[in-house]
mmCIF file of N, CA and C in Angstrom:
data_model
loop_
_atom_site.group_PDB
_atom_site.id
_atom_site.type_symbol
_atom_site.label_atom_id
_atom_site.label_comp_id
_atom_site.label_asym_id
_atom_site.label_seq_id
_atom_site.Cartn_x
_atom_site.Cartn_y
_atom_site.Cartn_z
ATOM 1 N N VAL M 1 26.392 -2.944 1.461
ATOM 2 C CA VAL M 1 24.958 -3.465 1.129
ATOM 3 C C VAL M 1 23.999 -2.260 1.792
ATOM 4 N N CYS M 2 22.936 -2.136 0.651
ATOM 5 C CA CYS M 2 21.977 -1.019 0.891
ATOM 6 C C CYS M 2 20.970 -1.760 2.176
ATOM 7 N N SER M 3 20.569 -1.165 3.036
ATOM 8 C CA SER M 3 19.399 -1.308 4.009
ATOM 9 C C SER M 3 18.557 -0.466 3.290
ATOM 10 N N THR M 4 17.430 -1.275 3.786
ATOM 11 C CA THR M 4 15.874 -0.539 3.374
ATOM 12 C C THR M 4 15.509 -0.157 4.288
ATOM 13 N N ILE M 5 15.459 1.165 4.994
ATOM 14 C CA ILE M 5 14.937 1.837 6.078
ATOM 15 C C ILE M 5 13.340 2.291 5.802
ATOM 16 N N PRO M 6 12.211 1.500 6.399
ATOM 17 C CA PRO M 6 11.047 1.512 6.264
ATOM 18 C C PRO M 6 10.706 3.392 6.220
ATOM 19 N N ARG M 7 9.927 3.867 5.336
ATOM 20 C CA ARG M 7 9.458 5.092 5.491
ATOM 21 C C ARG M 7 7.757 5.005 5.844
ATOM 22 N N THR M 8 7.543 5.934 6.791
ATOM 23 C CA THR M 8 6.105 5.760 7.828
ATOM 24 C C THR M 8 5.347 6.818 6.839
ATOM 25 N N ILE M 9 4.123 6.161 6.515
ATOM 26 C CA ILE M 9 2.780 7.076 5.995
ATOM 27 C C ILE M 9 1.955 6.942 6.890
ATOM 28 N N SER M 10 1.385 7.822 7.369
ATOM 29 C CA SER M 10 -0.081 7.951 8.425
ATOM 30 C C SER M 10 -1.115 7.673 7.615
ATOM 31 N N VAL M 11 -2.074 7.007 8.185
ATOM 32 C CA VAL M 11 -3.100 6.496 7.476
ATOM 33 C C VAL M 11 -4.382 7.125 8.499
ATOM 34 N N ARG M 12 -5.121 7.997 8.229
ATOM 35 C CA ARG M 12 -6.063 8.209 9.136
ATOM 36 C C ARG M 12 -7.159 7.532 9.498
ATOM 37 N N ASN M 13 -7.698 6.759 8.203
ATOM 38 C CA ASN M 13 -9.072 5.788 8.220
ATOM 39 C C ASN M 13 -8.906 4.771 7.315
ATOM 40 N N PRO M 14 -8.122 3.507 7.726
ATOM 41 C CA PRO M 14 -7.945 2.245 7.008
ATOM 42 C C PRO M 14 -9.251 1.811 6.244
ATOM 43 N N SER M 15 -10.235 2.018 7.091
ATOM 44 C CA SER M 15 -11.339 1.467 6.536
ATOM 45 C C SER M 15 -12.159 2.013 5.221
ATOM 46 N N SER M 16 -11.599 3.497 4.996
ATOM 47 C CA SER M 16 -12.257 4.243 3.992
ATOM 48 C C SER M 16 -11.135 4.507 2.737
ATOM 49 N N MET M 17 -9.647 3.970 3.142
ATOM 50 C CA MET M 17 -8.612 4.191 2.121
ATOM 51 C C MET M 17 -8.763 3.043 1.333
ATOM 52 N N THR M 18 -8.774 3.258 -0.082
ATOM 53 C CA THR M 18 -8.621 1.928 -0.934
ATOM 54 C C THR M 18 -7.134 1.814 -1.449
ATOM 55 N N LEU M 19 -6.863 0.799 -1.798
ATOM 56 C CA LEU M 19 -5.599 0.517 -2.367
ATOM 57 C C LEU M 19 -5.324 1.507 -3.486
ATOM 58 N N GLN M 20 -6.198 2.000 -4.233
ATOM 59 C CA GLN M 20 -6.279 2.939 -5.432
ATOM 60 C C GLN M 20 -5.890 3.840 -4.877
ATOM 61 N N ASP M 21 -6.526 4.689 -3.764
ATOM 62 C CA ASP M 21 -5.874 5.842 -2.835
ATOM 63 C C ASP M 21 -4.724 5.900 -2.444
ATOM 64 N N PHE M 22 -4.244 4.749 -2.002
ATOM 65 C CA PHE M 22 -2.850 4.515 -1.715
ATOM 66 C C PHE M 22 -1.918 4.828 -2.590
ATOM 67 N N ILE M 23 -2.182 4.166 -3.732
ATOM 68 C CA ILE M 23 -1.374 4.402 -5.053
ATOM 69 C C ILE M 23 -1.325 5.743 -5.303
ATOM 70 N N ASP M 24 -2.504 6.249 -5.559
ATOM 71 C CA ASP M 24 -2.828 7.702 -5.861
ATOM 72 C C ASP M 24 -1.908 8.700 -5.208
ATOM 73 N N TYR M 25 -1.897 8.250 -3.949
ATOM 74 C CA TYR M 25 -0.965 9.060 -3.003
ATOM 75 C C TYR M 25 0.663 9.019 -3.307
ATOM 76 N N LEU M 26 0.971 7.707 -3.498
ATOM 77 C CA LEU M 26 2.425 7.328 -4.019
ATOM 78 C C LEU M 26 2.847 8.094 -5.290
ATOM 79 N N CYS M 27 1.754 8.371 -6.094
ATOM 80 C CA CYS M 27 2.097 9.203 -7.605
ATOM 81 C C CYS M 27 1.924 10.426 -7.487
ATOM 82 N N ASN M 28 1.117 10.956 -6.508
ATOM 83 C CA ASN M 28 0.963 12.343 -6.301
ATOM 84 C C ASN M 28 1.714 13.044 -5.332
ATOM 85 N N ASN M 29 2.342 12.493 -4.449
ATOM 86 C CA ASN M 29 3.014 12.928 -3.124
ATOM 87 C C ASN M 29 4.316 13.513 -3.520
ATOM 88 N N ALA M 30 4.937 14.837 -3.128
ATOM 89 C CA ALA M 30 6.019 15.129 -3.739
ATOM 90 C C ALA M 30 7.331 14.222 -3.184
ATOM 91 N N ASP M 31 6.941 13.461 -2.147
ATOM 92 C CA ASP M 31 8.144 12.840 -1.638
ATOM 93 C C ASP M 31 8.251 11.621 -2.559
ATOM 94 N N TYR M 32 7.346 11.095 -3.243
ATOM 95 C CA TYR M 32 7.355 9.706 -3.743
ATOM 96 C C TYR M 32 7.277 9.984 -5.578
ATOM 97 N N GLN M 33 6.598 10.671 -6.151
ATOM 98 C CA GLN M 33 6.361 10.952 -7.399
ATOM 99 C C GLN M 33 6.655 9.667 -8.435
ATOM 100 N N MET M 34 5.798 8.702 -7.624
ATOM 101 C CA MET M 34 5.688 7.205 -8.594
ATOM 102 C C MET M 34 4.931 7.321 -9.715
ATOM 103 N N LYS M 35 5.238 6.698 -10.740
ATOM 104 C CA LYS M 35 4.458 6.564 -12.169
ATOM 105 C C LYS M 35 3.474 5.335 -12.042
ATOM 106 N N SER M 36 3.631 3.832 -11.677
ATOM 107 C CA SER M 36 3.080 2.856 -11.605
ATOM 108 C C SER M 36 3.493 2.003 -10.873
ATOM 109 N N PRO M 37 3.595 2.113 -9.408
ATOM 110 C CA PRO M 37 4.152 1.413 -8.492
ATOM 111 C C PRO M 37 3.388 -0.001 -8.311
ATOM 112 N N GLY M 38 4.331 -0.948 -8.057
ATOM 113 C CA GLY M 38 3.804 -2.337 -7.970
ATOM 114 C C GLY M 38 3.932 -2.660 -6.453
ATOM 115 N N LEU M 39 2.895 -2.921 -5.851
ATOM 116 C CA LEU M 39 2.817 -3.224 -4.350
ATOM 117 C C LEU M 39 2.966 -4.734 -3.881
ATOM 118 N N THR M 40 3.495 -5.067 -2.922
ATOM 119 C CA THR M 40 3.573 -6.501 -2.253
ATOM 120 C C THR M 40 3.344 -6.372 -0.820
ATOM 121 N N THR M 41 3.185 -7.357 -0.238
ATOM 122 C CA THR M 41 3.371 -7.267 1.384
ATOM 123 C C THR M 41 3.342 -8.719 1.832
ATOM 124 N N ASN M 42 3.421 -8.518 3.133
ATOM 125 C CA ASN M 42 3.343 -10.119 4.098
ATOM 126 C C ASN M 42 2.326 -10.190 4.872
ATOM 127 N N ILE M 43 1.289 -10.786 4.471
ATOM 128 C CA ILE M 43 -0.055 -10.958 5.345
ATOM 129 C C ILE M 43 0.282 -12.459 6.062
ATOM 130 N N ASP M 44 0.151 -12.695 7.342
ATOM 131 C CA ASP M 44 0.019 -13.776 8.323
ATOM 132 C C ASP M 44 1.214 -14.658 7.517
ATOM 133 N N GLY M 45 2.316 -14.214 7.436
ATOM 134 C CA GLY M 45 3.414 -15.127 6.817
ATOM 135 C C GLY M 45 3.414 -15.600 5.364
ATOM 136 N N GLN M 46 2.505 -14.843 4.670
ATOM 137 C CA GLN M 46 2.291 -15.181 3.230
ATOM 138 C C GLN M 46 2.871 -13.810 2.330
ATOM 139 N N ASN M 47 3.628 -14.090 1.378
ATOM 140 C CA ASN M 47 3.949 -12.734 0.552
ATOM 141 C C ASN M 47 2.722 -12.522 -0.379
ATOM 142 N N LYS M 48 2.037 -11.506 -0.460
ATOM 143 C CA LYS M 48 0.845 -11.356 -1.337
ATOM 144 C C LYS M 48 1.286 -10.150 -2.289
ATOM 145 N N THR M 49 0.938 -10.250 -3.433
ATOM 146 C CA THR M 49 1.031 -9.264 -4.434
ATOM 147 C C THR M 49 -0.343 -8.536 -4.394
ATOM 148 N N LEU M 50 -0.090 -7.212 -4.077
ATOM 149 C CA LEU M 50 -1.348 -6.411 -3.959
ATOM 150 C C LEU M 50 -1.652 -5.880 -5.295
ATOM 151 N N TYR M 51 -0.883 -5.098 -5.915
ATOM 152 C CA TYR M 51 -1.040 -4.924 -7.410
ATOM 153 C C TYR M 51 0.269 -4.598 -8.090
ATOM 154 N N MET M 52 0.156 -4.747 -9.455
ATOM 155 C CA MET M 52 1.134 -4.655 -10.328
ATOM 156 C C MET M 52 0.553 -4.654 -11.761
ATOM 157 N N SER M 53 0.867 -3.107 -12.363
ATOM 158 C CA SER M 53 0.242 -2.954 -13.509
ATOM 159 C C SER M 53 1.487 -3.188 -14.446
ATOM 160 N N SER M 54 2.371 -3.530 -14.299
ATOM 161 C CA SER M 54 3.494 -3.788 -15.473
ATOM 162 C C SER M 54 3.557 -5.148 -16.219
ATOM 163 N N VAL M 55 2.986 -6.081 -15.367
ATOM 164 C CA VAL M 55 2.772 -7.525 -15.874
ATOM 165 C C VAL M 55 0.952 -7.651 -15.998
ATOM 166 N N LYS M 56 0.907 -7.818 -17.517
ATOM 167 C CA LYS M 56 -0.760 -8.007 -17.708
ATOM 168 C C LYS M 56 -1.400 -8.857 -17.168
ATOM 169 N N CYS M 57 -0.923 -10.231 -16.858
ATOM 170 C CA CYS M 57 -1.827 -11.155 -16.078
ATOM 171 C C CYS M 57 -1.296 -10.775 -14.994
ATOM 172 N N ILE M 58 -0.545 -10.355 -14.178
ATOM 173 C CA ILE M 58 -0.872 -10.055 -12.641
ATOM 174 C C ILE M 58 -1.845 -9.036 -12.479
ATOM 175 N N GLU M 59 -1.787 -7.829 -13.500
ATOM 176 C CA GLU M 59 -2.602 -6.706 -13.284
ATOM 177 C C GLU M 59 -3.964 -7.485 -13.397
ATOM 178 N N GLU M 60 -4.273 -7.780 -14.220
ATOM 179 C CA GLU M 60 -5.829 -8.462 -14.283
ATOM 180 C C GLU M 60 -6.040 -9.234 -12.869
ATOM 181 N N GLN M 61 -5.059 -10.219 -12.293
ATOM 182 C CA GLN M 61 -5.483 -11.025 -11.260
ATOM 183 C C GLN M 61 -5.586 -9.941 -9.843
ATOM 184 N N THR M 62 -4.951 -8.977 -9.892
ATOM 185 C CA THR M 62 -4.611 -7.972 -8.928
ATOM 186 C C THR M 62 -5.755 -6.898 -8.787
ATOM 187 N N ARG M 63 -6.214 -6.579 -10.099
ATOM 188 C CA ARG M 63 -7.250 -5.133 -10.295
ATOM 189 C C ARG M 63 -8.063 -5.191 -9.189
ATOM 190 N N SER M 64 -8.715 -6.162 -8.719
ATOM 191 C CA SER M 64 -9.909 -6.086 -7.909
ATOM 192 C C SER M 64 -9.501 -5.677 -6.562
ATOM 193 N N ASN M 65 -8.355 -5.511 -6.359
ATOM 194 C CA ASN M 65 -7.896 -5.349 -4.954
ATOM 195 C C ASN M 65 -7.794 -3.588 -4.903
ATOM 196 N N LEU M 66 -7.359 -2.861 -6.002
ATOM 197 C CA LEU M 66 -7.812 -1.726 -6.012
ATOM 198 C C LEU M 66 -8.889 -1.003 -5.488
ATOM 199 N N THR M 67 -10.155 -1.464 -5.149
ATOM 200 C CA THR M 67 -11.078 -1.047 -5.099
ATOM 201 C C THR M 67 -11.364 -1.454 -3.266
ATOM 202 N N LEU M 68 -10.651 -2.359 -2.799
ATOM 203 C CA LEU M 68 -10.668 -2.509 -1.445
ATOM 204 C C LEU M 68 -10.058 -1.735 -0.489
ATOM 205 N N SER M 69 -10.735 -1.615 0.594
ATOM 206 C CA SER M 69 -9.976 -0.790 1.735
ATOM 207 C C SER M 69 -8.791 -1.326 2.251
ATOM 208 N N LEU M 70 -7.741 -0.813 2.973
ATOM 209 C CA LEU M 70 -6.721 -1.050 3.599
ATOM 210 C C LEU M 70 -7.272 -2.407 4.595
ATOM 211 N N HIS M 71 -8.464 -1.736 5.396
ATOM 212 C CA HIS M 71 -8.918 -2.770 6.267
ATOM 213 C C HIS M 71 -9.440 -4.005 5.845
ATOM 214 N N GLU M 72 -10.008 -4.018 4.374
ATOM 215 C CA GLU M 72 -10.591 -5.219 3.892
ATOM 216 C C GLU M 72 -9.265 -5.948 3.280
ATOM 217 N N LEU M 73 -8.235 -5.537 3.088
ATOM 218 C CA LEU M 73 -6.973 -6.494 2.694
ATOM 219 C C LEU M 73 -6.207 -6.807 3.909
ATOM 220 N N ASN M 74 -7.007 -6.750 5.178
ATOM 221 C CA ASN M 74 -6.283 -7.180 6.334
ATOM 222 C C ASN M 74 -5.127 -6.596 6.804
ATOM 223 N N PHE M 75 -4.794 -5.152 6.387
ATOM 224 C CA PHE M 75 -3.712 -4.687 6.854
ATOM 225 C C PHE M 75 -4.085 -4.191 8.366
ATOM 226 N N LYS M 76 -2.617 -3.901 9.103
ATOM 227 C CA LYS M 76 -2.638 -3.601 10.448
ATOM 228 C C LYS M 76 -1.816 -2.595 10.549
ATOM 229 N N ASP M 77 -2.079 -1.963 11.816
ATOM 230 C CA ASP M 77 -1.219 -0.955 12.280
ATOM 231 C C ASP M 77 0.442 -1.622 12.090
ATOM 232 N N GLY M 78 1.095 -0.625 11.542
ATOM 233 C CA GLY M 78 2.576 -1.284 11.424
ATOM 234 C C GLY M 78 2.717 -2.121 10.170
ATOM 235 N N GLN M 79 1.671 -2.354 9.337
ATOM 236 C CA GLN M 79 2.199 -2.927 8.095
ATOM 237 C C GLN M 79 3.080 -2.437 7.007
ATOM 238 N N GLU M 80 3.913 -3.318 6.463
ATOM 239 C CA GLU M 80 4.778 -2.938 5.481
ATOM 240 C C GLU M 80 4.739 -3.522 4.306
ATOM 241 N N ILE M 81 4.642 -2.494 3.495
ATOM 242 C CA ILE M 81 4.304 -2.489 1.882
ATOM 243 C C ILE M 81 5.578 -2.363 1.178
ATOM 244 N N ILE M 82 6.182 -3.393 0.135
ATOM 245 C CA ILE M 82 7.205 -3.457 -0.422
ATOM 246 C C ILE M 82 6.668 -2.674 -1.749
ATOM 247 N N VAL M 83 7.339 -1.519 -2.090
ATOM 248 C CA VAL M 83 6.819 -1.002 -3.487
ATOM 249 C C VAL M 83 7.945 -0.763 -4.523
ATOM 250 N N ALA M 84 7.786 -1.377 -5.420
ATOM 251 C CA ALA M 84 8.610 -1.243 -6.451
ATOM 252 C C ALA M 84 8.147 -0.249 -7.813
ATOM 253 N N ASP M 85 8.972 0.651 -8.447
ATOM 254 C CA ASP M 85 8.428 1.591 -9.387
ATOM 255 C C ASP M 85 9.614 2.055 -10.196
ATOM 256 N N ALA M 86 9.646 2.192 -11.245
ATOM 257 C CA ALA M 86 10.097 2.621 -12.400
ATOM 258 C C ALA M 86 10.959 3.959 -11.937
ATOM 259 N N THR M 87 10.773 4.787 -11.287
ATOM 260 C CA THR M 87 11.218 6.019 -10.861
ATOM 261 C C THR M 87 12.589 5.720 -9.743
ATOM 262 N N ASN M 88 12.639 4.400 -9.116
ATOM 263 C CA ASN M 88 13.409 4.250 -8.370
ATOM 264 C C ASN M 88 14.144 2.773 -8.691
ATOM 265 N N PRO M 89 15.390 2.725 -8.756
ATOM 266 C CA PRO M 89 16.253 1.451 -9.049
ATOM 267 C C PRO M 89 16.059 0.481 -7.795
ATOM 268 N N ASN M 90 15.597 1.084 -6.717
ATOM 269 C CA ASN M 90 15.488 0.102 -5.366
ATOM 270 C C ASN M 90 14.038 -0.028 -5.026
ATOM 271 N N THR M 91 13.557 -0.839 -4.299
ATOM 272 C CA THR M 91 12.212 -1.050 -3.672
ATOM 273 C C THR M 91 12.368 -0.077 -2.614
ATOM 274 N N VAL M 92 10.816 0.428 -2.024
ATOM 275 C CA VAL M 92 10.839 1.419 -0.949
ATOM 276 C C VAL M 92 9.919 0.526 -0.064
ATOM 277 N N VAL M 93 10.383 0.549 1.134
ATOM 278 C CA VAL M 93 9.558 -0.184 2.020
ATOM 279 C C VAL M 93 8.510 0.979 2.786
ATOM 280 N N ILE M 94 7.236 0.755 2.815
ATOM 281 C CA ILE M 94 6.787 1.814 3.501
ATOM 282 C C ILE M 94 5.935 1.222 4.657
ATOM 283 N N LYS M 95 5.868 1.921 5.724
ATOM 284 C CA LYS M 95 5.460 1.204 6.954
ATOM 285 C C LYS M 95 4.036 2.073 7.225
ATOM 286 N N LEU M 96 2.790 1.458 7.332
ATOM 287 C CA LEU M 96 1.694 2.054 7.755
ATOM 288 C C LEU M 96 1.482 2.669 8.993
ATOM 289 N N LYS M 97 0.950 3.658 9.338
ATOM 290 C CA LYS M 97 0.969 4.093 10.892
ATOM 291 C C LYS M 97 -0.434 4.469 10.783
ATOM 292 N N PHE M 98 -1.569 3.612 11.488
ATOM 293 C CA PHE M 98 -2.821 3.841 11.501
ATOM 294 C C PHE M 98 -3.159 5.097 12.927
ATOM 295 N N THR M 99 -3.730 6.241 12.509
ATOM 296 C CA THR M 99 -3.703 7.231 13.240
ATOM 297 C C THR M 99 -5.269 7.115 14.009
ATOM 298 N N GLU M 100 -6.214 6.273 13.368
ATOM 299 C CA GLU M 100 -7.462 6.065 14.010
ATOM 300 C C GLU M 100 -7.629 5.484 15.261
ATOM 301 N N ASN M 101 -8.813 5.620 15.699
ATOM 302 C CA ASN M 101 -8.964 4.840 17.023
ATOM 303 C C ASN M 101 -9.341 3.494 16.425
ATOM 304 N N GLU M 102 -9.393 2.500 17.124
ATOM 305 C CA GLU M 102 -9.492 1.071 16.451
ATOM 306 C C GLU M 102 -11.326 0.939 16.749
ATOM 307 N N VAL M 103 -11.795 1.710 17.477
ATOM 308 C CA VAL M 103 -13.486 1.602 17.410
ATOM 309 C C VAL M 103 -13.992 2.445 16.560
ATOM 310 N N GLU M 104 -14.436 1.953 15.336
ATOM 311 C CA GLU M 104 -15.334 3.090 14.626
ATOM 312 C C GLU M 104 -16.463 4.093 15.339
ATOM 313 N N MET M 105 -16.443 5.160 15.104
ATOM 314 C CA MET M 105 -17.314 6.129 16.106
ATOM 315 C C MET M 105 -18.228 6.676 14.855
ATOM 316 N N TYR M 106 -19.829 6.679 15.268
ATOM 317 C CA TYR M 106 -20.556 7.063 14.298
ATOM 318 C C TYR M 106 -21.169 8.261 14.693
#
């Protein structure tokens, strides 16, 4: 049995990082090199598809999430995102680590 150990990604500012930024990171980072990742998560006990480009009707329903910040998507420090991509036969679990202060400073 394979266990999926979460891989941690540090996020400096979840209020300014959009879901598209996160996907771009997964595609451009040498550790991941994904092509078109599909992302799901669990928010308040509900499984939620964040974005999936491989299925046209789901892509259309989730496209608006791409412009939302991680904060607007109600992500919390420690949030786990399940990522599926053609480059990896197994899903990857990514745990977000927010490194910003909870209070916004201006």
